[in-house]
């Protein structure tokens, strides 16, 4: 990305750019961290200069792996893959070996969902997904997520007895 590829709408505090893969505009709100990163890397640059140092995906991912190894992301994880009906790649690997630049996109989407204050359409606009089927490939459901459903329709503590009686009377 070049500096001019980002439109910083100061009054709205959004970054807007055109996604390379889909040629669609994407807007995301600026937060403290992203705003400071933009200021750091755009300061003193001309509009035609690149915003960040140029790196291939391979070099970026290699640097990310080394960084995460230094930071101690060394928990063993397994992430088996299916090819047809056959399961492959079942050997455990260190977490730092499994994370790539694309993991950031998945993490962003999962964190937005877990915050619980945005609907899927909003998150899709921020991540640049045009179809729900493509978006849902990025949505993972953990056992912890399923556990959240347990308390979805719990009555208030004050009305436990009356609610229980009402529900049981309904089914008699």
mmCIF file of C-alpha atoms in Angstrom:
data_model
loop_
_atom_site.group_PDB
_atom_site.id
_atom_site.type_symbol
_atom_site.label_atom_id
_atom_site.label_comp_id
_atom_site.label_asym_id
_atom_site.label_seq_id
_atom_site.Cartn_x
_atom_site.Cartn_y
_atom_site.Cartn_z
ATOM 1 C CA UNK A 1 0.000 0.000 0.000
ATOM 2 C CA UNK A 2 1.084 3.525 -0.733
ATOM 3 C CA UNK A 3 0.290 6.368 1.634
ATOM 4 C CA UNK A 4 -2.284 7.688 -0.859
ATOM 5 C CA UNK A 5 -4.076 4.295 -0.887
ATOM 6 C CA UNK A 6 -5.432 5.070 2.580
ATOM 7 C CA UNK A 7 -7.991 7.781 3.074
ATOM 8 C CA UNK A 8 -7.946 8.877 6.677
ATOM 9 C CA UNK A 9 -11.248 10.527 7.424
ATOM 10 C CA UNK A 10 -10.218 12.462 10.529
ATOM 11 C CA UNK A 11 -13.724 13.727 11.351
ATOM 12 C CA UNK A 12 -15.124 10.177 11.206
ATOM 13 C CA UNK A 13 -11.928 8.470 12.376
ATOM 14 C CA UNK A 14 -12.003 5.722 9.713
ATOM 15 C CA UNK A 15 -9.414 4.280 7.384
ATOM 16 C CA UNK A 16 -10.733 3.522 3.905
ATOM 17 C CA UNK A 17 -8.860 1.682 1.162
ATOM 18 C CA UNK A 18 -9.576 -0.466 -1.877
ATOM 19 C CA UNK A 19 -9.046 -4.156 -1.272
ATOM 20 C CA UNK A 20 -6.701 -5.589 -3.891
ATOM 21 C CA UNK A 21 -8.363 -8.988 -4.282
ATOM 22 C CA UNK A 22 -11.929 -7.743 -4.811
ATOM 23 C CA UNK A 23 -11.304 -4.114 -5.871
ATOM 24 C CA UNK A 24 -13.922 -3.108 -3.269
ATOM 25 C CA UNK A 25 -13.656 -0.270 -0.761
ATOM 26 C CA UNK A 26 -13.204 -1.309 2.875
ATOM 27 C CA UNK A 27 -13.573 1.000 5.871
ATOM 28 C CA UNK A 28 -12.526 0.286 9.435
ATOM 29 C CA UNK A 29 -12.635 2.512 12.491
ATOM 30 C CA UNK A 30 -9.340 3.934 13.709
ATOM 31 C CA UNK A 31 -8.390 2.975 17.234
ATOM 32 C CA UNK A 32 -5.481 4.150 19.375
ATOM 33 C CA UNK A 33 -3.072 1.480 18.099
ATOM 34 C CA UNK A 34 -3.920 1.663 14.378
ATOM 35 C CA UNK A 35 -3.889 5.461 14.456
ATOM 36 C CA UNK A 36 -0.416 5.546 15.990
ATOM 37 C CA UNK A 37 0.918 2.944 13.551
ATOM 38 C CA UNK A 38 -0.402 5.023 10.639
ATOM 39 C CA UNK A 39 1.161 8.194 12.072
ATOM 40 C CA UNK A 40 4.492 6.451 12.631
ATOM 41 C CA UNK A 41 4.777 5.022 9.120
ATOM 42 C CA UNK A 42 3.150 7.825 7.124
ATOM 43 C CA UNK A 43 4.923 10.744 8.802
ATOM 44 C CA UNK A 44 7.153 12.659 6.388
ATOM 45 C CA UNK A 45 6.342 10.427 3.411
ATOM 46 C CA UNK A 46 5.121 11.529 0.026
ATOM 47 C CA UNK A 47 1.785 10.189 -1.189
ATOM 48 C CA UNK A 48 3.469 7.902 -3.761
ATOM 49 C CA UNK A 49 5.743 6.244 -1.190
ATOM 50 C CA UNK A 50 4.807 2.889 0.315
ATOM 51 C CA UNK A 51 3.291 3.090 3.770
ATOM 52 C CA UNK A 52 5.095 0.042 5.177
ATOM 53 C CA UNK A 53 8.366 -1.582 4.168
ATOM 54 C CA UNK A 54 7.775 -3.907 1.206
ATOM 55 C CA UNK A 55 7.802 -7.571 2.177
ATOM 56 C CA UNK A 56 6.588 -10.639 0.363
ATOM 57 C CA UNK A 57 4.053 -12.788 2.213
ATOM 58 C CA UNK A 58 6.745 -15.432 2.643
ATOM 59 C CA UNK A 59 9.202 -12.996 4.269
ATOM 60 C CA UNK A 60 6.488 -11.489 6.446
ATOM 61 C CA UNK A 61 5.377 -14.925 7.644
ATOM 62 C CA UNK A 62 8.983 -15.990 8.288
ATOM 63 C CA UNK A 63 9.548 -12.851 10.389
ATOM 64 C CA UNK A 64 6.267 -13.462 12.218
ATOM 65 C CA UNK A 65 7.294 -17.052 12.976
ATOM 66 C CA UNK A 66 10.650 -15.908 14.403
ATOM 67 C CA UNK A 67 8.981 -13.187 16.477
ATOM 68 C CA UNK A 68 6.385 -15.560 17.919
ATOM 69 C CA UNK A 69 9.059 -18.153 18.681
ATOM 70 C CA UNK A 70 11.056 -15.480 20.583
ATOM 71 C CA UNK A 71 7.887 -14.477 22.462
ATOM 72 C CA UNK A 72 7.331 -18.070 23.600
ATOM 73 C CA UNK A 73 4.337 -19.090 21.495
ATOM 74 C CA UNK A 74 5.511 -22.676 21.903
ATOM 75 C CA UNK A 75 2.354 -24.517 22.956
ATOM 76 C CA UNK A 76 1.887 -27.723 20.941
ATOM 77 C CA UNK A 77 -1.266 -27.747 18.827
ATOM 78 C CA UNK A 78 -2.745 -30.069 16.243
ATOM 79 C CA UNK A 79 -4.712 -28.834 13.296
ATOM 80 C CA UNK A 80 -5.591 -31.856 11.178
ATOM 81 C CA UNK A 81 -6.689 -31.204 7.622
ATOM 82 C CA UNK A 82 -9.043 -33.232 5.457
ATOM 83 C CA UNK A 83 -8.384 -34.044 1.838
ATOM 84 C CA UNK A 84 -11.551 -35.733 0.678
ATOM 85 C CA UNK A 85 -12.357 -38.232 3.411
ATOM 86 C CA UNK A 86 -8.719 -38.693 4.424
ATOM 87 C CA UNK A 87 -7.286 -36.837 7.435
ATOM 88 C CA UNK A 88 -3.729 -35.609 6.989
ATOM 89 C CA UNK A 89 -1.220 -33.526 8.924
ATOM 90 C CA UNK A 90 -2.170 -34.807 12.378
ATOM 91 C CA UNK A 91 1.275 -34.290 13.963
ATOM 92 C CA UNK A 92 1.422 -31.646 16.691
ATOM 93 C CA UNK A 93 3.324 -28.450 15.868
ATOM 94 C CA UNK A 94 4.372 -25.439 17.881
ATOM 95 C CA UNK A 95 1.872 -22.590 17.790
ATOM 96 C CA UNK A 96 4.467 -20.205 16.338
ATOM 97 C CA UNK A 97 4.781 -22.559 13.335
ATOM 98 C CA UNK A 98 1.028 -22.446 12.667
ATOM 99 C CA UNK A 99 0.416 -18.681 12.657
ATOM 100 C CA UNK A 100 0.628 -16.640 9.457
ATOM 101 C CA UNK A 101 -0.475 -13.243 8.212
ATOM 102 C CA UNK A 102 -3.824 -14.784 7.320
ATOM 103 C CA UNK A 103 -4.331 -15.761 10.980
ATOM 104 C CA UNK A 104 -4.737 -12.057 11.702
ATOM 105 C CA UNK A 105 -7.807 -11.888 9.478
ATOM 106 C CA UNK A 106 -9.405 -14.859 11.235
ATOM 107 C CA UNK A 107 -8.533 -13.415 14.638
ATOM 108 C CA UNK A 108 -9.981 -10.017 13.723
ATOM 109 C CA UNK A 109 -13.271 -11.593 12.633
ATOM 110 C CA UNK A 110 -13.500 -13.865 15.695
ATOM 111 C CA UNK A 111 -12.692 -10.989 18.082
ATOM 112 C CA UNK A 112 -15.364 -8.777 16.490
ATOM 113 C CA UNK A 113 -17.936 -11.554 16.867
ATOM 114 C CA UNK A 114 -16.897 -12.279 20.467
ATOM 115 C CA UNK A 115 -17.271 -8.614 21.432
ATOM 116 C CA UNK A 116 -20.943 -9.088 20.606
ATOM 117 C CA UNK A 117 -21.663 -5.511 19.570
ATOM 118 C CA UNK A 118 -21.638 -5.894 15.761
ATOM 119 C CA UNK A 119 -23.747 -7.914 13.388
ATOM 120 C CA UNK A 120 -22.267 -10.146 10.682
ATOM 121 C CA UNK A 121 -23.007 -7.661 7.880
ATOM 122 C CA UNK A 122 -20.946 -4.959 9.603
ATOM 123 C CA UNK A 123 -18.043 -7.327 10.233
ATOM 124 C CA UNK A 124 -18.250 -8.532 6.616
ATOM 125 C CA UNK A 125 -17.948 -4.932 5.387
ATOM 126 C CA UNK A 126 -14.908 -4.394 7.587
ATOM 127 C CA UNK A 127 -13.243 -7.638 6.482
ATOM 128 C CA UNK A 128 -14.111 -7.119 2.807
ATOM 129 C CA UNK A 129 -16.252 -10.246 2.399
ATOM 130 C CA UNK A 130 -19.048 -9.959 -0.137
ATOM 131 C CA UNK A 131 -20.877 -13.239 0.526
ATOM 132 C CA UNK A 132 -21.959 -14.849 3.770
ATOM 133 C CA UNK A 133 -20.688 -18.244 2.564
ATOM 134 C CA UNK A 134 -17.121 -16.897 2.193
ATOM 135 C CA UNK A 135 -17.371 -15.022 5.489
ATOM 136 C CA UNK A 136 -18.553 -18.096 7.414
ATOM 137 C CA UNK A 137 -15.340 -19.926 6.471
ATOM 138 C CA UNK A 138 -13.615 -17.527 8.880
ATOM 139 C CA UNK A 139 -16.050 -18.072 11.755
ATOM 140 C CA UNK A 140 -15.005 -20.773 14.172
ATOM 141 C CA UNK A 141 -17.197 -22.027 16.991
ATOM 142 C CA UNK A 142 -15.423 -23.224 20.106
ATOM 143 C CA UNK A 143 -16.800 -25.289 23.006
ATOM 144 C CA UNK A 144 -16.661 -22.051 25.029
ATOM 145 C CA UNK A 145 -18.930 -20.411 22.426
ATOM 146 C CA UNK A 146 -21.420 -23.270 22.729
ATOM 147 C CA UNK A 147 -21.366 -22.955 26.520
ATOM 148 C CA UNK A 148 -22.642 -19.363 26.209
ATOM 149 C CA UNK A 149 -25.988 -20.795 25.077
ATOM 150 C CA UNK A 150 -26.579 -22.363 28.477
ATOM 151 C CA UNK A 151 -27.509 -19.062 30.110
ATOM 152 C CA UNK A 152 -29.339 -17.569 27.149
ATOM 153 C CA UNK A 153 -32.838 -18.041 28.606
ATOM 154 C CA UNK A 154 -32.111 -18.209 32.313
ATOM 155 C CA UNK A 155 -34.752 -16.559 34.475
ATOM 156 C CA UNK A 156 -33.852 -13.854 36.979
ATOM 157 C CA UNK A 157 -32.880 -15.111 40.412
ATOM 158 C CA UNK A 158 -35.947 -13.382 41.889
ATOM 159 C CA UNK A 159 -38.392 -15.197 39.662
ATOM 160 C CA UNK A 160 -36.778 -18.661 39.449
ATOM 161 C CA UNK A 161 -39.653 -20.437 41.204
ATOM 162 C CA UNK A 162 -42.471 -18.650 39.404
ATOM 163 C CA UNK A 163 -40.775 -19.078 36.008
ATOM 164 C CA UNK A 164 -40.136 -22.786 36.637
ATOM 165 C CA UNK A 165 -43.741 -23.310 37.663
ATOM 166 C CA UNK A 166 -44.998 -21.463 34.586
ATOM 167 C CA UNK A 167 -42.798 -23.520 32.240
ATOM 168 C CA UNK A 168 -43.666 -26.867 33.848
ATOM 169 C CA UNK A 169 -47.375 -26.017 33.933
ATOM 170 C CA UNK A 170 -47.227 -25.285 30.204
ATOM 171 C CA UNK A 171 -46.073 -28.826 29.440
ATOM 172 C CA UNK A 172 -48.503 -30.686 31.725
#
